Coordinates of C-alpha atoms in Angstrom, one line a residue:
M1 CA 25.5 -77.1 -4.9
S2 CA 22.6 -78.4 -2.8
R3 CA 21.2 -75.1 -1.6
T4 CA 19.2 -73.3 -4.3
L5 CA 18.8 -69.9 -2.7
G6 CA 21.6 -67.4 -2.6
T7 CA 21.3 -63.8 -1.2
V8 CA 18.0 -63.1 0.5
V9 CA 17.0 -59.6 1.5
R10 CA 14.0 -58.9 3.7
G11 CA 12.4 -55.7 4.8
V12 CA 11.4 -55.8 8.4
R13 CA 8.3 -53.9 9.5
A14 CA 9.0 -51.9 12.6
P15 CA 7.3 -49.6 15.1
I16 CA 7.3 -45.9 14.4
F17 CA 10.5 -44.5 16.0
R18 CA 10.3 -41.4 18.1
E19 CA 12.9 -39.1 19.7
G20 CA 14.5 -40.7 22.7
D21 CA 13.7 -44.3 21.6
D22 CA 16.4 -46.9 22.3
L23 CA 16.9 -47.8 18.7
V24 CA 19.3 -50.7 19.3
A25 CA 17.0 -52.4 21.7
I26 CA 13.9 -51.9 19.6
T27 CA 15.7 -53.0 16.4
V28 CA 17.0 -56.2 18.0
D29 CA 13.6 -57.1 19.5
T30 CA 11.9 -56.4 16.2
V31 CA 14.3 -58.5 14.1
L32 CA 14.3 -61.4 16.6
K33 CA 10.5 -61.4 16.6
A34 CA 10.5 -61.4 12.8
L35 CA 13.0 -64.3 12.6
E36 CA 11.0 -66.4 15.0
E37 CA 7.6 -65.7 13.4
N38 CA 8.8 -66.6 10.0
G39 CA 11.0 -69.6 11.0
I40 CA 14.2 -68.0 9.8
E41 CA 17.5 -69.1 11.3
A42 CA 20.3 -66.6 11.8
H43 CA 23.7 -67.4 10.3
D44 CA 27.2 -66.0 10.5
K45 CA 27.7 -62.9 8.3
D46 CA 24.0 -62.0 8.2
V47 CA 23.5 -58.3 8.1
V48 CA 21.0 -56.1 9.9
A49 CA 20.7 -52.6 8.6
V50 CA 18.7 -49.5 9.7
T51 CA 17.9 -46.4 7.7
E52 CA 19.6 -43.2 8.7
S53 CA 16.2 -41.6 9.0
I54 CA 15.1 -43.5 12.1
V55 CA 18.6 -43.0 13.6
A56 CA 18.3 -39.2 13.3
R57 CA 14.8 -39.2 14.5
A58 CA 15.6 -41.3 17.6
Q59 CA 18.5 -38.9 18.3
G60 CA 16.2 -35.8 17.9
N61 CA 18.7 -34.4 15.4
Y62 CA 16.5 -31.6 14.0
A63 CA 17.1 -27.9 13.3
T64 CA 14.8 -25.0 12.3
V65 CA 15.0 -22.5 9.5
D66 CA 15.8 -19.8 12.1
Q67 CA 18.6 -21.8 13.6
I68 CA 20.1 -22.3 10.1
A69 CA 19.7 -18.6 9.4
K70 CA 21.5 -17.7 12.6
D71 CA 24.5 -19.9 11.8
V72 CA 24.6 -18.5 8.2
T73 CA 24.6 -14.9 9.5
A74 CA 27.3 -15.6 12.1
K75 CA 29.6 -17.4 9.6
T76 CA 29.1 -15.2 6.5
G77 CA 28.4 -11.7 7.9
G78 CA 24.9 -11.7 6.4
K79 CA 25.5 -9.5 3.4
T80 CA 25.6 -10.9 -0.2
V81 CA 26.3 -14.6 -0.5
G82 CA 26.8 -16.8 -3.5
V83 CA 25.0 -20.1 -3.3
T84 CA 26.5 -22.5 -5.8
F85 CA 25.3 -25.8 -7.4
P86 CA 22.4 -26.9 -5.2
I87 CA 20.5 -29.9 -6.2
L88 CA 16.9 -29.4 -7.4
S89 CA 14.9 -30.8 -4.5
R90 CA 12.0 -29.6 -2.4
N91 CA 12.8 -32.3 0.2
R92 CA 16.6 -31.8 0.3
F93 CA 17.2 -28.1 -0.4
S94 CA 14.1 -25.9 0.0
L95 CA 14.4 -25.3 3.7
L96 CA 18.2 -25.0 3.5
L97 CA 17.8 -22.2 0.9
Q98 CA 15.1 -20.6 3.1
G99 CA 17.5 -20.6 6.1
I100 CA 20.4 -19.2 4.0
A101 CA 18.2 -16.5 2.5
K102 CA 16.8 -15.5 5.9
G103 CA 20.4 -15.0 7.2
V104 CA 21.6 -12.7 4.5
E105 CA 20.6 -9.6 2.5
K106 CA 21.1 -11.0 -1.0
V107 CA 21.5 -14.5 -2.5
V108 CA 23.3 -15.0 -5.9
L109 CA 22.0 -18.4 -6.7
M110 CA 24.2 -20.2 -9.3
L111 CA 22.6 -23.3 -10.8
S112 CA 24.5 -25.8 -12.9
Y113 CA 22.9 -26.7 -16.2
P114 CA 21.6 -28.7 -18.0
A115 CA 21.3 -30.8 -14.8
D116 CA 22.2 -30.6 -11.1
E117 CA 24.8 -32.8 -9.5
V118 CA 22.5 -35.8 -9.0
G119 CA 21.0 -35.8 -12.5
N120 CA 17.8 -33.6 -12.2
H121 CA 17.6 -31.8 -15.5
L122 CA 16.6 -28.2 -15.9
V123 CA 16.9 -28.6 -19.7
S124 CA 17.9 -31.4 -22.1
L125 CA 21.1 -31.6 -24.1
D126 CA 19.0 -31.5 -27.2
Q127 CA 17.6 -28.1 -26.0
L128 CA 21.1 -26.8 -25.5
D129 CA 22.1 -27.9 -29.0
E130 CA 19.0 -26.2 -30.5
A131 CA 19.7 -23.0 -28.6
G132 CA 23.4 -23.0 -29.6
I133 CA 24.4 -22.8 -26.0
D134 CA 27.7 -24.2 -24.6
P135 CA 27.2 -25.1 -21.0
W136 CA 30.9 -25.1 -20.2
N137 CA 31.5 -21.6 -21.5
D138 CA 28.2 -19.7 -21.6
V139 CA 27.1 -18.0 -18.4
L140 CA 23.4 -17.2 -18.5
D141 CA 21.4 -14.7 -16.5
L142 CA 17.7 -15.4 -15.9
Q143 CA 16.5 -13.3 -18.8
R144 CA 18.7 -15.2 -21.3
F145 CA 17.8 -18.6 -19.8
R146 CA 14.1 -17.8 -20.2
A147 CA 14.6 -16.5 -23.7
A148 CA 16.2 -19.7 -24.7
F149 CA 14.1 -22.3 -22.7
G150 CA 11.1 -20.6 -21.3
S151 CA 9.4 -22.0 -18.2
V152 CA 10.9 -25.4 -17.5
I153 CA 8.7 -27.8 -15.5
H154 CA 10.3 -30.8 -13.9
P155 CA 8.7 -33.9 -15.5
F156 CA 8.3 -35.8 -12.2
T157 CA 7.6 -33.1 -9.6
G158 CA 5.7 -30.6 -11.8
V159 CA 7.9 -27.8 -10.4
D160 CA 9.7 -24.9 -12.1
Y161 CA 12.7 -25.0 -9.8
V162 CA 14.1 -21.7 -11.0
D163 CA 10.9 -19.9 -10.0
Y164 CA 10.5 -22.0 -6.9
Y165 CA 14.0 -21.2 -5.6
K166 CA 13.7 -17.6 -6.5
G167 CA 10.4 -17.4 -4.6
I168 CA 11.9 -19.0 -1.6
I169 CA 14.8 -16.5 -1.4
E170 CA 12.5 -13.5 -1.9
S171 CA 9.9 -14.8 0.6
A172 CA 12.7 -15.1 3.2
G173 CA 13.4 -11.3 2.8
A174 CA 16.5 -11.4 0.6
E175 CA 17.2 -10.1 -2.8
A176 CA 17.6 -12.9 -5.4
E177 CA 19.8 -13.0 -8.5
I178 CA 19.9 -16.2 -10.6
V179 CA 22.9 -17.3 -12.7
F180 CA 23.4 -20.4 -14.8
A181 CA 27.0 -21.6 -15.1
N182 CA 29.2 -24.7 -14.7
R183 CA 32.5 -23.2 -13.5
V184 CA 32.3 -22.6 -9.8
Q185 CA 34.7 -19.7 -10.1
T186 CA 32.1 -17.8 -12.1
I187 CA 30.3 -16.9 -8.8
L188 CA 33.3 -14.6 -7.9
N189 CA 32.1 -12.2 -10.6
Y190 CA 29.2 -11.5 -8.2
T191 CA 30.4 -12.0 -4.7
D192 CA 33.5 -13.2 -2.8
T193 CA 31.5 -14.9 -0.1
V194 CA 30.3 -18.3 -1.2
I195 CA 28.4 -21.3 0.2
C196 CA 29.1 -24.4 -2.0
C197 CA 26.0 -26.6 -2.0
D198 CA 27.3 -29.4 -4.1
I199 CA 27.6 -32.8 -2.3
H200 CA 30.2 -35.1 -3.8
S201 CA 32.3 -32.4 -5.7
R202 CA 32.3 -30.0 -2.7
F203 CA 36.0 -30.4 -1.9
R204 CA 37.1 -29.5 -5.5
S205 CA 34.7 -26.6 -5.6
K206 CA 36.1 -25.2 -2.3
R207 CA 39.6 -25.6 -3.5
L208 CA 39.0 -23.9 -6.8
L209 CA 37.2 -20.9 -5.2
K210 CA 40.0 -20.4 -2.6
A211 CA 42.6 -20.6 -5.3
A212 CA 40.7 -18.0 -7.3
G213 CA 40.7 -15.5 -4.4
A214 CA 37.4 -16.0 -2.7
K215 CA 37.2 -14.2 0.7
L216 CA 35.1 -16.8 2.4
V217 CA 34.2 -20.3 1.2
L218 CA 31.8 -22.6 3.1
G219 CA 30.1 -25.8 2.2
L220 CA 26.8 -27.2 3.5
D221 CA 29.1 -29.4 5.6
D222 CA 30.4 -26.3 7.4
L223 CA 26.9 -25.2 8.6
L224 CA 25.4 -26.6 11.8
T225 CA 28.5 -28.5 12.7
S226 CA 27.6 -27.6 16.3
S227 CA 24.4 -26.8 18.1
V228 CA 22.8 -23.4 17.5
D229 CA 20.3 -22.4 20.1
G230 CA 19.7 -26.0 21.0
S231 CA 19.5 -27.3 17.5
G232 CA 20.7 -30.7 16.3
Y233 CA 24.0 -30.8 14.4
N234 CA 26.4 -33.0 12.6
E235 CA 30.1 -32.5 13.3
Q236 CA 31.2 -34.2 10.1
Y237 CA 28.5 -33.4 7.5
G238 CA 26.7 -30.3 8.8
L239 CA 23.6 -29.8 6.7
L240 CA 24.6 -32.4 4.1
G241 CA 22.2 -35.4 4.1
S242 CA 19.4 -33.4 5.7
N243 CA 15.8 -33.8 4.8
K244 CA 12.7 -31.7 5.3
A245 CA 10.9 -32.8 8.4
D246 CA 8.0 -30.3 8.4
E247 CA 7.5 -26.7 7.1
E248 CA 9.9 -25.2 9.6
R249 CA 12.4 -28.0 10.4
I250 CA 14.9 -30.3 8.8
K251 CA 16.1 -33.6 10.1
L252 CA 19.9 -33.8 9.9
F253 CA 22.1 -36.7 9.0
P254 CA 22.6 -38.8 12.1
R255 CA 25.5 -38.6 14.5
D256 CA 27.7 -41.3 16.1
T257 CA 26.6 -44.0 13.6
M258 CA 29.7 -46.1 13.8
A259 CA 29.2 -46.6 17.5
L260 CA 25.5 -47.4 16.9
A261 CA 26.3 -50.0 14.2
E262 CA 28.8 -51.6 16.4
A263 CA 26.3 -51.8 19.3
L264 CA 23.6 -53.2 17.1
G265 CA 25.9 -55.8 15.7
R266 CA 27.1 -56.8 19.1
R267 CA 23.6 -57.1 20.5
M268 CA 22.4 -59.1 17.6
S269 CA 25.4 -61.4 17.8
Q270 CA 24.8 -62.0 21.5
A271 CA 21.1 -62.7 21.0
T272 CA 21.6 -65.2 18.1
G273 CA 24.9 -66.8 18.9
K274 CA 26.1 -65.9 15.4
Q275 CA 28.4 -63.2 14.0
I276 CA 26.0 -60.6 12.8
E277 CA 27.2 -57.5 10.9
A278 CA 25.3 -54.2 11.1
M279 CA 25.1 -50.9 9.3
V280 CA 23.3 -47.6 9.0
Y281 CA 22.3 -46.8 5.4
G282 CA 21.0 -43.7 3.6
D283 CA 20.6 -43.1 -0.2
G284 CA 21.7 -45.9 -2.5
A285 CA 24.2 -45.2 -5.2
F286 CA 22.6 -46.0 -8.5
K287 CA 21.3 -44.2 -11.6
D288 CA 17.8 -44.3 -13.0
P289 CA 18.2 -44.9 -16.7
A290 CA 14.9 -43.2 -17.6
G291 CA 15.0 -40.1 -15.3
K292 CA 18.8 -39.9 -15.3
I293 CA 18.7 -39.2 -11.6
W294 CA 21.7 -40.5 -9.6
E295 CA 20.0 -41.3 -6.3
L296 CA 22.8 -40.5 -3.9
A297 CA 21.9 -37.1 -2.4
D298 CA 23.4 -38.1 1.0
P299 CA 27.2 -37.5 1.5
V300 CA 27.8 -41.3 1.8
V301 CA 25.7 -44.4 1.3
S302 CA 26.5 -45.7 4.8
P303 CA 27.8 -43.5 7.6
G304 CA 28.1 -46.3 10.1
F305 CA 29.0 -50.0 9.8
T306 CA 30.8 -52.9 11.5
A307 CA 34.3 -54.0 10.6
G308 CA 33.1 -57.1 8.7
L309 CA 31.5 -54.8 6.0
V310 CA 34.8 -53.1 5.1
G311 CA 36.3 -53.9 1.7
T312 CA 35.3 -54.7 -1.8
P313 CA 34.0 -57.9 -3.4
N314 CA 36.8 -60.4 -4.3
E315 CA 34.9 -62.6 -6.7
L316 CA 35.4 -64.8 -9.7
K317 CA 33.3 -64.2 -12.8
L318 CA 31.3 -67.4 -13.3
K319 CA 30.4 -66.6 -16.9
Y320 CA 34.1 -66.0 -17.8
L321 CA 35.0 -69.4 -16.3
A322 CA 32.2 -71.1 -18.1
D323 CA 32.9 -69.5 -21.5
Q324 CA 36.7 -69.4 -21.4
E325 CA 38.6 -71.5 -18.9
F326 CA 36.1 -74.5 -18.8
S327 CA 34.5 -74.0 -22.2
E328 CA 35.0 -77.7 -23.1
L329 CA 33.0 -78.9 -20.0
S330 CA 29.3 -79.1 -19.3
G331 CA 26.9 -80.5 -16.8
D332 CA 28.2 -82.0 -13.5
A333 CA 31.8 -81.7 -14.7
L334 CA 31.5 -78.0 -15.4
Q335 CA 29.8 -77.4 -12.0
E336 CA 32.6 -79.3 -10.2
A337 CA 35.4 -77.5 -12.0
I338 CA 33.9 -74.1 -11.2
S339 CA 33.3 -75.1 -7.6
R340 CA 36.9 -76.3 -7.3
K341 CA 38.2 -73.0 -8.7
I342 CA 36.1 -71.0 -6.2
R343 CA 37.3 -73.2 -3.3
E344 CA 40.9 -72.8 -4.3
K345 CA 40.5 -69.0 -4.4
D346 CA 42.7 -67.4 -1.7
A347 CA 40.5 -64.8 0.0
S348 CA 43.6 -62.9 1.2
V349 CA 44.8 -62.4 -2.4
S350 CA 43.2 -59.6 -4.4
L351 CA 41.7 -60.6 -7.8
V352 CA 41.9 -57.0 -9.0
G353 CA 43.3 -57.0 -12.6
K354 CA 42.9 -60.7 -13.1
M355 CA 40.9 -61.8 -16.2
D356 CA 38.8 -64.3 -14.3
S357 CA 37.4 -61.5 -12.1
E358 CA 36.8 -59.1 -15.0
G359 CA 33.3 -57.7 -14.9
T360 CA 32.7 -58.1 -11.2
T361 CA 31.5 -55.0 -9.4
P362 CA 34.4 -52.7 -8.3
R363 CA 32.6 -51.0 -5.4
N364 CA 32.8 -50.8 -1.6
L365 CA 30.7 -53.5 0.1
T366 CA 29.0 -50.8 2.2
D367 CA 27.9 -49.0 -1.0
L368 CA 26.6 -52.2 -2.6
I369 CA 24.8 -53.4 0.5
G370 CA 23.5 -50.0 1.4
S371 CA 22.1 -49.5 -2.1
L372 CA 20.4 -52.9 -1.8
C373 CA 18.9 -51.9 1.5
D374 CA 17.7 -48.6 0.1
L375 CA 16.0 -50.2 -2.9
T376 CA 14.3 -52.7 -0.5
S377 CA 13.0 -50.3 2.1
G378 CA 12.0 -47.6 -0.4
S379 CA 11.1 -44.1 0.7
G380 CA 7.4 -44.2 1.1
D381 CA 4.9 -46.2 3.1
K382 CA 6.4 -49.7 3.1
G383 CA 7.1 -49.4 6.8
T384 CA 10.4 -51.4 6.6
P385 CA 13.2 -49.2 7.9
I386 CA 15.1 -52.3 9.1
I387 CA 16.6 -54.7 6.5
Y388 CA 17.8 -58.2 7.2
L389 CA 20.2 -59.8 4.7
Q390 CA 21.3 -63.4 4.5
G391 CA 23.8 -65.1 2.1
Y392 CA 25.3 -61.9 0.8
F393 CA 28.9 -63.2 1.4
D394 CA 28.1 -66.8 0.2
N395 CA 29.3 -68.1 -3.1
Y396 CA 28.4 -71.0 -5.5
T397 CA 30.0 -73.6 -3.2
N398 CA 28.2 -72.8 0.0
E399 CA 25.8 -75.5 1.1

């Protein structure tokens, strides 16, 4: 072990991307300039990653509230629609709700409680206990919710999301009814036409509703799957993964990201003479221990990546080897024994279920790397929508 640095992740400052920009060319030029200016040498299995936001912006993948409303009317009939389990987010859901409400006569909004799907809390578990309410069995209308909990202000945003969402619906010209429940089938007591707004549990919600006799079941991933009056769209994810762009438009999750990642990896490899992997990343998949928010509001962490990023880690647990298998060794002898064990590891044989890999992270590489990228780039004014990683696939024996 002569090299003292392992994985290094760098945020690369980039120009502000605009619609129509050649994202691959600009990214390659930006990264190569950064490497040269900082005396960084590219290596095989380096990873260059770009955030989904700049991909969608370069593609011009936008839609207006009116275009959402037109699609909702066409697909639901525009009467009474149940809207189930949306997340509590001004950025992620406010314009979607406005578009839905603008396309129908009445919205029955069913919120999960005590928290939404990604961990934003309306109320705490302690408050439920004090009120004697069972969230798995009790269905609350707005009056009962207010009687039990009063006005509930989100601690980070300062927003009462119940009032906020109700106001959006009514301002769009629709009647609003608010329900609090955790069994998706409950919505069928109010309407048989439903838009499921959950993200990661949407397939189950749709299945349960259809089995319970719903007349029409859509998800956010079934809206804007094709262009409406010239709008952007996403064939696979529809409105999932969208963000507020301005007061009238959303930016959708980008399209064709696998092809873009492959093109980016190919161009970087040609330019450096090394095998460079590439990916498009969105939200990371991690949970904040204080706010309880599970970050992943996108449908996936990475919608596009090169083949070298497929798979899961196949690693030995060093502390297990040090504490168990080689507990009698120390110093250089311990270092050499562990290094030999790693070198003898057969990369083609999975270590799943083996004690000497117990405790290693059982997640997809794209989720791990994408989460690392998201944490590095942040979501504010760092100006680093491009991430360059080195040494991620190294181990203790690499010089």
